[in-house]
mmCIF file of C-alpha atoms and ligand atoms in Angstrom:
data_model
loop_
_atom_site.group_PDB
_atom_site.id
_atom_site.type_symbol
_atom_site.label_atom_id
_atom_site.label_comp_id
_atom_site.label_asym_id
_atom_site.label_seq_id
_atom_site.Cartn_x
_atom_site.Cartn_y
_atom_site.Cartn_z
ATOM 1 C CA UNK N 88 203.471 167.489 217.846
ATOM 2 C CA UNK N 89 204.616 164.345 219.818
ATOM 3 C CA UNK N 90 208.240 165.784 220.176
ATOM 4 C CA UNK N 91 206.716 169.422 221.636
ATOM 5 C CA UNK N 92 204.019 167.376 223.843
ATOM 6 C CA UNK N 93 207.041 165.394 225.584
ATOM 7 C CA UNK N 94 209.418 168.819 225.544
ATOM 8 C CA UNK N 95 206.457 169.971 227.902
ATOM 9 C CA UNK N 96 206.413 167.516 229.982
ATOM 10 C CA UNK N 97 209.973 168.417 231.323
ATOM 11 C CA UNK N 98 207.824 171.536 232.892
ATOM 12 C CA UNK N 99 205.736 169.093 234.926
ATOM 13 C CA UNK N 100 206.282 167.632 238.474
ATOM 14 C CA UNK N 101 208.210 164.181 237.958
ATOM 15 C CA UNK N 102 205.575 162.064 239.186
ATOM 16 C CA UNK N 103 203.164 163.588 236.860
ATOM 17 C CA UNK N 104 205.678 163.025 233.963
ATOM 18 C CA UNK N 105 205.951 160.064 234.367
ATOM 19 C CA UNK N 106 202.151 159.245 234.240
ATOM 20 C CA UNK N 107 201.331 161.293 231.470
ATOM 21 C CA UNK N 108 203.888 159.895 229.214
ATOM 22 C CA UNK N 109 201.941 156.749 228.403
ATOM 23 C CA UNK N 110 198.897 158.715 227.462
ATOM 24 C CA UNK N 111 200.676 161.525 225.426
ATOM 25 C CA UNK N 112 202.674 158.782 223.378
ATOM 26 C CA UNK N 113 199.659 156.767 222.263
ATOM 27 C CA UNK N 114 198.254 157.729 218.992
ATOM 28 C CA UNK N 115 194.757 157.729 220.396
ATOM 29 C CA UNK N 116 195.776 160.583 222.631
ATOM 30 C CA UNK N 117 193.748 164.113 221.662
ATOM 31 C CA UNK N 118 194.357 166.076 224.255
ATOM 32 C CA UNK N 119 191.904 165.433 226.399
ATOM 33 C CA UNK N 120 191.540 163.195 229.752
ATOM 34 C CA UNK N 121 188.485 161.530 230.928
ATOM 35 C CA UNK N 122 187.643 161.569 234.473
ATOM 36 C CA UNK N 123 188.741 158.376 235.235
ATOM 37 C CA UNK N 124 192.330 159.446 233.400
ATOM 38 C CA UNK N 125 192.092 162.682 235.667
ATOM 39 C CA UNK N 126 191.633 160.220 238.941
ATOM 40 C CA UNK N 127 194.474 157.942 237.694
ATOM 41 C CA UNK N 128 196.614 161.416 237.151
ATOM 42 C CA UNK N 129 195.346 163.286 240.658
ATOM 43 C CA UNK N 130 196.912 159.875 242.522
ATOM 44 C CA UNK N 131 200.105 159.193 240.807
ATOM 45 C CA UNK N 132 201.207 163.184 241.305
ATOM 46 C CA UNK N 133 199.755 162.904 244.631
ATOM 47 C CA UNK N 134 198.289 166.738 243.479
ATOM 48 C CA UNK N 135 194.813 168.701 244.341
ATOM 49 C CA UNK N 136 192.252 168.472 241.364
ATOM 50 C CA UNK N 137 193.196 172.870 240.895
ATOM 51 C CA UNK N 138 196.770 171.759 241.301
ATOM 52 C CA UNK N 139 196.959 169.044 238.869
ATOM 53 C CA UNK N 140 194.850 171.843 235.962
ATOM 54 C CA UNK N 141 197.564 173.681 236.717
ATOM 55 C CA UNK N 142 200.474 171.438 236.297
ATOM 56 C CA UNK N 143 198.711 170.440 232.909
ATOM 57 C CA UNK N 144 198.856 173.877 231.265
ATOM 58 C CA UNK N 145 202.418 173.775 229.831
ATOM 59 C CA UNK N 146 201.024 170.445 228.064
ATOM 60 C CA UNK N 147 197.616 172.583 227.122
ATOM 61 C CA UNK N 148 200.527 175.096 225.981
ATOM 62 C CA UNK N 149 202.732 173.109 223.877
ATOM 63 C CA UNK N 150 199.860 173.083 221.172
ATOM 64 C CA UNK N 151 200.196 176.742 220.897
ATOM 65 C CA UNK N 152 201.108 178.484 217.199
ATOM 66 C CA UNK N 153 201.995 181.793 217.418
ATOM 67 C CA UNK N 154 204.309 183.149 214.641
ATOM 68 C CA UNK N 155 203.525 186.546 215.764
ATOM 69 C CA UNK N 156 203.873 186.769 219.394
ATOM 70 C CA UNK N 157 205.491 183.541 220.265
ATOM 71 C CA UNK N 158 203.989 184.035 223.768
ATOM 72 C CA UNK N 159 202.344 180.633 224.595
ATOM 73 C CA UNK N 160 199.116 180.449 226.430
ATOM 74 C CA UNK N 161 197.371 177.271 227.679
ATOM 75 C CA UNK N 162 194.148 176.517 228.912
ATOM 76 C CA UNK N 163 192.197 173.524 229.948
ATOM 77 C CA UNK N 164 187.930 173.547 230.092
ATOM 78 C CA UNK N 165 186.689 171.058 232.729
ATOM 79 C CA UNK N 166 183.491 169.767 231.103
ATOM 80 C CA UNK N 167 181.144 168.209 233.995
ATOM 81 C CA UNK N 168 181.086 164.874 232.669
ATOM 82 C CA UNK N 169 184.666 165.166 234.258
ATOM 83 C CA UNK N 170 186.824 165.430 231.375
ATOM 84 C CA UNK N 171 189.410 167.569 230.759
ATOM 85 C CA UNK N 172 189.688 169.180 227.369
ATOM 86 C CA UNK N 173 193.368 170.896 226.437
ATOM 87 C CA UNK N 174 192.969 174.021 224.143
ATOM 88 C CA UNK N 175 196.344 177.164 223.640
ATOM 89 C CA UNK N 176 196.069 179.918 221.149
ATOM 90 C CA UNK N 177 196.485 179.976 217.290
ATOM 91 C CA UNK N 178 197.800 182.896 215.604
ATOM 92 C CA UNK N 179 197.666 183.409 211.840
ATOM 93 C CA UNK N 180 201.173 185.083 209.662
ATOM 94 C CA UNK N 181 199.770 187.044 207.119
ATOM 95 C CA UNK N 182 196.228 187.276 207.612
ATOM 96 C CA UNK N 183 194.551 189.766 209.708
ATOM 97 C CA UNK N 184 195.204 189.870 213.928
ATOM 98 C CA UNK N 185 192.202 190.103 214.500
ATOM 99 C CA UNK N 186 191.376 186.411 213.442
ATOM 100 C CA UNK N 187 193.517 184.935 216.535
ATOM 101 C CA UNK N 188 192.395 182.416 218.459
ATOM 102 C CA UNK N 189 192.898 182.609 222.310
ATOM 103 C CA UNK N 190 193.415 179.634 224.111
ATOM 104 C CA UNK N 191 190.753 179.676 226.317
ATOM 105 C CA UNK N 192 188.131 179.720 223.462
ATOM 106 C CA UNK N 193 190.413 176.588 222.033
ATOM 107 C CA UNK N 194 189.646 174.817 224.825
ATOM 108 C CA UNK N 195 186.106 175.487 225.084
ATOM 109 C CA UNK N 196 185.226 175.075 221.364
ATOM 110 C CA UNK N 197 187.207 171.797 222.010
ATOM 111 C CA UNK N 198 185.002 170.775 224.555
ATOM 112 C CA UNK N 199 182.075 172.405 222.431
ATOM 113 C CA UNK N 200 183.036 170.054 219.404
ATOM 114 C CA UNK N 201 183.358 166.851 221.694
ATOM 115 C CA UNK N 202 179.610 167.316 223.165
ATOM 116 C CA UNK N 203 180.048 167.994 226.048
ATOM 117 C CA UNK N 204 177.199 169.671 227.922
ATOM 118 C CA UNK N 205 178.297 172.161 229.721
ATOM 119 C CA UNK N 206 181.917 173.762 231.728
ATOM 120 C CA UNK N 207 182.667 173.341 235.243
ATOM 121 C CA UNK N 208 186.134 175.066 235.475
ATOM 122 C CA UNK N 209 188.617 176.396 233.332
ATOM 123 C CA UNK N 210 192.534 176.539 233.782
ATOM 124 C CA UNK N 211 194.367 179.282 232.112
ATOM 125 C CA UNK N 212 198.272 180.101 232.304
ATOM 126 C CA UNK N 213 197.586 183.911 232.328
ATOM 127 C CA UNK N 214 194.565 186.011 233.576
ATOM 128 C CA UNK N 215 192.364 186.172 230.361
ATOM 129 C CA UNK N 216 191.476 188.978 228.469
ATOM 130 C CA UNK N 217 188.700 191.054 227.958
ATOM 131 C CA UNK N 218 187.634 189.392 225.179
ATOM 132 C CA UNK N 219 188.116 186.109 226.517
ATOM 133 C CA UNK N 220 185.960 186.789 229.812
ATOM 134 C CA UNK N 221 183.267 188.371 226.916
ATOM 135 C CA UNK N 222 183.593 184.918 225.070
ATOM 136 C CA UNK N 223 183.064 183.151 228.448
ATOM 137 C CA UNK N 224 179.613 184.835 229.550
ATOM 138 C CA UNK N 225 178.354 183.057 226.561
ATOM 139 C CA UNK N 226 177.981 179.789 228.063
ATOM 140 C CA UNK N 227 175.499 177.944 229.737
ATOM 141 C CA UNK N 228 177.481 177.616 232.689
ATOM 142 C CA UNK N 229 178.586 181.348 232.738
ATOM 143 C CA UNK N 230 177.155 182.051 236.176
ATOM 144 C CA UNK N 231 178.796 179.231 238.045
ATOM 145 C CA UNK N 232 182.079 179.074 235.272
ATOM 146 C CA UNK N 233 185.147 179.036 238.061
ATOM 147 C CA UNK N 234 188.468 180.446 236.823
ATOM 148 C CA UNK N 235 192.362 178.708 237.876
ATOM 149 C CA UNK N 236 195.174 180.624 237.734
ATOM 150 C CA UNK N 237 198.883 180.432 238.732
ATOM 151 C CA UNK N 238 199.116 182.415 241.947
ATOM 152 C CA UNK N 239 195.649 183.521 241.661
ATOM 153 C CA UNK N 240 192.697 182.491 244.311
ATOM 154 C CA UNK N 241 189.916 181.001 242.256
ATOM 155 C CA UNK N 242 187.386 183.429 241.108
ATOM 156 C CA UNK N 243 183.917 183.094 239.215
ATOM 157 C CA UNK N 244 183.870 184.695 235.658
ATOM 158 C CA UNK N 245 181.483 187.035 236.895
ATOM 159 C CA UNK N 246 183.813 188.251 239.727
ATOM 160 C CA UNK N 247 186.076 189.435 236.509
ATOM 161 C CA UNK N 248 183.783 190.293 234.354
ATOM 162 C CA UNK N 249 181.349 192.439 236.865
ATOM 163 C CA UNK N 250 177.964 194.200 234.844
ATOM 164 C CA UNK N 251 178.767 191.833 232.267
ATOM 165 C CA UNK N 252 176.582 192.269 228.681
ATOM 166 C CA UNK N 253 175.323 189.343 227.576
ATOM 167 C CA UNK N 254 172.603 187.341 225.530
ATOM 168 C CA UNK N 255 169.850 188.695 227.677
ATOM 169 C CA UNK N 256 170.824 192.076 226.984
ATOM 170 C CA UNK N 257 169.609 191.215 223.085
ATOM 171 C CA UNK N 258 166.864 189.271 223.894
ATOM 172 C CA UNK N 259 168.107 186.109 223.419
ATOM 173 C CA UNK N 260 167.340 183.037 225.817
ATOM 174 C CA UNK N 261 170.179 180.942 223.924
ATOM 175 C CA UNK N 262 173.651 180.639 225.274
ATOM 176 C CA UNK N 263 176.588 178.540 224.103
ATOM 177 C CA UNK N 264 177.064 174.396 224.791
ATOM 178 C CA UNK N 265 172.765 174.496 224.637
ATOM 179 C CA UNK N 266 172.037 171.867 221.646
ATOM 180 C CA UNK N 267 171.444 173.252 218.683
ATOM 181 C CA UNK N 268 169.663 171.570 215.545
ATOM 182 C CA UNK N 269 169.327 173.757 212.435
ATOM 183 C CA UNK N 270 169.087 171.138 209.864
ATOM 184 C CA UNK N 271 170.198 171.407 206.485
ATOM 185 C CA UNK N 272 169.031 170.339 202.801
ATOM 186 C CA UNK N 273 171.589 168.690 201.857
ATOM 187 C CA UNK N 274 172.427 165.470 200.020
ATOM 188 C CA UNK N 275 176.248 165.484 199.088
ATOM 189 C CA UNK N 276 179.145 163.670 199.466
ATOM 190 C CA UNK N 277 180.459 162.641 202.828
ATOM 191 C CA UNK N 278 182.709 165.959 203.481
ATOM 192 C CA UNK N 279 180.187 168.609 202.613
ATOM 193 C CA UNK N 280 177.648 166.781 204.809
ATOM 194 C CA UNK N 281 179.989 166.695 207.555
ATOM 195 C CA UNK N 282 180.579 170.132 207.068
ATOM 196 C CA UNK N 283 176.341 170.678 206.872
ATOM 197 C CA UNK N 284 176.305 168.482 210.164
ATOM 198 C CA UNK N 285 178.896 170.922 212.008
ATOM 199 C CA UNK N 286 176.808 173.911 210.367
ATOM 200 C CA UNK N 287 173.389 172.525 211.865
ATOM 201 C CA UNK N 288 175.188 172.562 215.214
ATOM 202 C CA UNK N 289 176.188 175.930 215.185
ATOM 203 C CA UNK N 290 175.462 178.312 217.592
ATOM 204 C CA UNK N 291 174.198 182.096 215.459
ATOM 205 C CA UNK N 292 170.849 183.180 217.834
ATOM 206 C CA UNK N 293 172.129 187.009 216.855
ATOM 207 C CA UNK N 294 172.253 186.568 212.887
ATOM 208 C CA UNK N 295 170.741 182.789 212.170
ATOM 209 C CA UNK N 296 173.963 182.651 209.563
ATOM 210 C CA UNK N 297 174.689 178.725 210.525
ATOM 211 C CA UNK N 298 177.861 177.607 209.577
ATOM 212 C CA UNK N 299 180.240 174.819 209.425
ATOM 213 C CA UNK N 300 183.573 173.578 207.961
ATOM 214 C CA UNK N 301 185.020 170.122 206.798
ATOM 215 C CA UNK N 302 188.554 169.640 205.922
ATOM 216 C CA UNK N 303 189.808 166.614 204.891
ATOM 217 C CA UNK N 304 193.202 165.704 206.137
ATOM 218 C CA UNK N 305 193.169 161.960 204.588
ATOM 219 C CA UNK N 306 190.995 159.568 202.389
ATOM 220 C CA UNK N 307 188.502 158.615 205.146
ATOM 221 C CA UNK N 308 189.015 161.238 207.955
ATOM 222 C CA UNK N 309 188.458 164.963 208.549
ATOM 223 C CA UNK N 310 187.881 167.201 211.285
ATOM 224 C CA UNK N 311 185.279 169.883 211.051
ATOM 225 C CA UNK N 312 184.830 173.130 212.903
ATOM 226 C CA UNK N 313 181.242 175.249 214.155
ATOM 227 C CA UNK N 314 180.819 178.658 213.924
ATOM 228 C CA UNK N 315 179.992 180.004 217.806
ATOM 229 C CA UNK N 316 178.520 183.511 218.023
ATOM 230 C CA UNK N 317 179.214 185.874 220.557
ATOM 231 C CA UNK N 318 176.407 188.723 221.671
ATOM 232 C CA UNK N 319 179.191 191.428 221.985
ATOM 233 C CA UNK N 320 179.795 189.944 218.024
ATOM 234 C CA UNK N 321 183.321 190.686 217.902
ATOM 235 C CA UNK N 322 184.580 187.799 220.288
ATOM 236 C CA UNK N 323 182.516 185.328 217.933
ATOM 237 C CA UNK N 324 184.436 182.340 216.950
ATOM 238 C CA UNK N 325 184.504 181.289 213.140
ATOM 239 C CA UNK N 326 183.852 178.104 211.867
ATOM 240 C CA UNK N 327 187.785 177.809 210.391
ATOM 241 C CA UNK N 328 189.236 178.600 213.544
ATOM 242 C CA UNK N 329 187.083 176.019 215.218
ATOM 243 C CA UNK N 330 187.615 173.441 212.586
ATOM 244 C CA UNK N 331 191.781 174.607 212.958
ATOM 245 C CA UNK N 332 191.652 173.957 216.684
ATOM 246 C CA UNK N 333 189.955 170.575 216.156
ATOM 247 C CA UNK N 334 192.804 170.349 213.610
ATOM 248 C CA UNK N 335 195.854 171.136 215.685
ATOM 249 C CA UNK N 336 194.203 169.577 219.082
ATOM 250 C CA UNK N 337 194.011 165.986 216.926
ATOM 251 C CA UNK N 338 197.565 166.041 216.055
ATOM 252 C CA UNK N 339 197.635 166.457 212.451
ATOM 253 C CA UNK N 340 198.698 169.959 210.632
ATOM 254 C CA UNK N 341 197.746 172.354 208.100
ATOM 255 C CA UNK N 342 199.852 170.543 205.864
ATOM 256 C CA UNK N 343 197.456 167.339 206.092
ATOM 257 C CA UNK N 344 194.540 169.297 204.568
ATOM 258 C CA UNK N 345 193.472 168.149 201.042
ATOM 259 C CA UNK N 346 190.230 169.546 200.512
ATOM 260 C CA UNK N 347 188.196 172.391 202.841
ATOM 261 C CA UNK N 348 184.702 172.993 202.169
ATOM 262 C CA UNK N 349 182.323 175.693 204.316
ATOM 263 C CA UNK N 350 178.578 175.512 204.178
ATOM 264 C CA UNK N 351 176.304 178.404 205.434
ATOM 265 C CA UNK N 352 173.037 179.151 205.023
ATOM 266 C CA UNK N 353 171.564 180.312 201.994
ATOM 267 C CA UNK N 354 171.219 184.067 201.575
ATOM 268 C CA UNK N 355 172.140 184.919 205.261
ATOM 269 C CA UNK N 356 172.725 188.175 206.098
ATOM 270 C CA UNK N 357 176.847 187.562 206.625
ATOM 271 C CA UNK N 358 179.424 185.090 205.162
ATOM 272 C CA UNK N 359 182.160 183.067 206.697
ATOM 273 C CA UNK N 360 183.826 183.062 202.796
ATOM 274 C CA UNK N 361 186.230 186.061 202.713
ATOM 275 C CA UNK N 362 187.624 185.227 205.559
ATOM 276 C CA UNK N 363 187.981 181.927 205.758
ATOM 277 C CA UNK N 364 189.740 181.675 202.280
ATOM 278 C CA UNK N 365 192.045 185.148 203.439
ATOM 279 C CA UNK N 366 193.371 182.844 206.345
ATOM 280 C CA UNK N 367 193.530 179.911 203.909
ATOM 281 C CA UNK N 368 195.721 181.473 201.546
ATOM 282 C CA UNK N 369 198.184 182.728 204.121
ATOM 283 C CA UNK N 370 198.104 178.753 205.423
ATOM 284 C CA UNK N 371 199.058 177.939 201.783
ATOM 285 C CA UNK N 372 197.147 178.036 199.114
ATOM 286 C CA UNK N 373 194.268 175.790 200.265
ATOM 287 C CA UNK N 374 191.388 176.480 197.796
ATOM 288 C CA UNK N 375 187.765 176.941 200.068
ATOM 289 C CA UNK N 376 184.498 175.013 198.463
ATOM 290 C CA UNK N 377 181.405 177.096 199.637
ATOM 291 C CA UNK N 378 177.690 175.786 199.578
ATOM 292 C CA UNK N 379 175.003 177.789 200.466
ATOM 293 C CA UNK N 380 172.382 176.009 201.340
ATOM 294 C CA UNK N 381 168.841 175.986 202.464
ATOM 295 C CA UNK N 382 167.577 175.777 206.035
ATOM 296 C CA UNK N 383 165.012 172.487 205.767
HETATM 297 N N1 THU A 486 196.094 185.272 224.535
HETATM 298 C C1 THU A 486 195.312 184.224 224.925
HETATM 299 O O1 THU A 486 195.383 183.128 224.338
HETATM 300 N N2 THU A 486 194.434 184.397 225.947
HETATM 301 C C2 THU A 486 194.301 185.596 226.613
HETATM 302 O O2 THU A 486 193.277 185.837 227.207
HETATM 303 C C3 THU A 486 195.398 186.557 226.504
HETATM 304 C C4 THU A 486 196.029 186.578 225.153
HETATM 305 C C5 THU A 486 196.967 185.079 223.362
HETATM 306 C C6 THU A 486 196.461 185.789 222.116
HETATM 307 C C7 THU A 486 197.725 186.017 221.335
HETATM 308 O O3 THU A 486 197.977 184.830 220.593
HETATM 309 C C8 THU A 486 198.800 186.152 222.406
HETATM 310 O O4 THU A 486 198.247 185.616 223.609
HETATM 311 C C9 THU A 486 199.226 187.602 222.652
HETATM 312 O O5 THU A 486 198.139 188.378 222.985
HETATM 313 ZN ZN1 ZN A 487 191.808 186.214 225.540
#
């Protein structure tokens, strides 16, 4: 990942190069900036806040994976604590299209996964699709959300996404980013209650089917991954894909994984199981641990 991260940066202005190297290199870097990183950034390019977003998105690209399409988009969700979270899309050989991940729903679930409260701003390299601008009107901030793009005046989401349908429109007060707690019964060892931690943070007001992923990429560390519903259902992100991101955004591969376990909640009315083992055989063979488990 370091070698494609510095590749990129041959597609950003010189100054900015140069100042990004030292962050990119260190092994604490994961692909985000803080705001302070984002002030030290604006001066050494000498570039707008929108222009510096934009001069960031063929780093926000460079995490891309797309076997299928090897078209490479990039996106970066300003949270409004300032920071700056990196997110591209992830395509899957082998399993079903329909389980892609776009890279502005990277970014946000990044943010998502990091806390952060709510979106400012978000910086894409191409206008974003229907289903993106669908995923969008999900979040808290989906009045006010302001879209960048290359050669593109800034726009509110609802500017391209006019009549939108949305939570309301099924009753539901909810929206993505507000804090969820749906806590589970669980007593386990430390990866399936990571992966009952990410479940209780999930965001399901349509179906109440809470769920979460772990997977364990060393002794001590994982990443895990929270299932984010979407009222129009199909844009809904799964918990893999989220945990994948988290994955891919942290610098490791699919090759670290050693263990992946999903927890959901005990006789929902849907399961993240089929699925998420279909897209974890066509990674490789990874075998999928599933607990159902009761709400408390
Ligand atoms: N793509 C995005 O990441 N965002 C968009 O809104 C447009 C499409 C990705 C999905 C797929 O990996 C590739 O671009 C081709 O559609
Ligand atoms: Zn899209």
């Amino acid at each position: 990942m370091k070698t494609r991260l510095e590749d990129a940066l041959q597609h950003c202005p010189p100054q900015l190069a140069a100042a990004l190297r030292p962050y990119i290199m260190a092994d604490t870097f994961k692909a985000s900036f803080s705001a302070e990183e984002v002030s030290v950034l604006k001066h050494a390019s000498g570039l707008s806040t929108t222009d510096l977003s934009l001069a960031l998105l063929p780093l926000a690209a460079s995490y891309a994976i797309t076997p299928l399409s090897h078209f490479n988009v990039g996106a970066i969700a300003q949270g409004i604590s300032g920071r700056w979270y990196l997110g591209a899309n992830m395509e899957f050989a082998s399993a079903p299209i329909q389980q892609t991940v776009h890279a502005e729903q990277s970014a946000i679930n990044h943010a998502w996964m990091c806390n952060e409260p709510r979106l400012t701003a978000i910086t894409v390299n191409y206008t974003p699709c229907g289903h993106c601008r669908q995923f969008m009107n999900e979040l808290n901030s989906a009045q006010q959300l302001t879209i960048y793009l290359p050669d593109c005046a800034p726009q509110r989401l609802h500017d391209y996404l006019p009549n939108a349908f949305g939570p309301k429109d099924l009753g539901i007060i909810d929206t993505l980013f507000d804090p969820q707690v749906h806590a589970f019964a669980v007593q386990s060892d430390p990866l399936v209650e990571a992966a009952a931690q990410a479940a209780s943070l999930s965001y399901a007001p349509y179906t109440h089917a809470y769920s979460g992923i772990a997977l364990q990429i060393a002794n001590d560390h994982w990443v895990t991954g929270r299932y984010a519903e979407n009222a129009a259902f199909n844009p809904s992100l799964p918990p893999l894909q989220s945990a994948l991101i988290m994955l891919q955004l942290q610098g490791y591969s699919v090759n670290d994984i050693t263990r992946a376990v999903l927890v959901e909640v005990n006789n929902a009315v849907l399961s993240q199981q089929s699925a998420s083992t279909a897209i974890l055989t066509a990674l490789g063979g990874y075998s999928l641990e599933t607990l159902r488990i009761d709400l408390k």
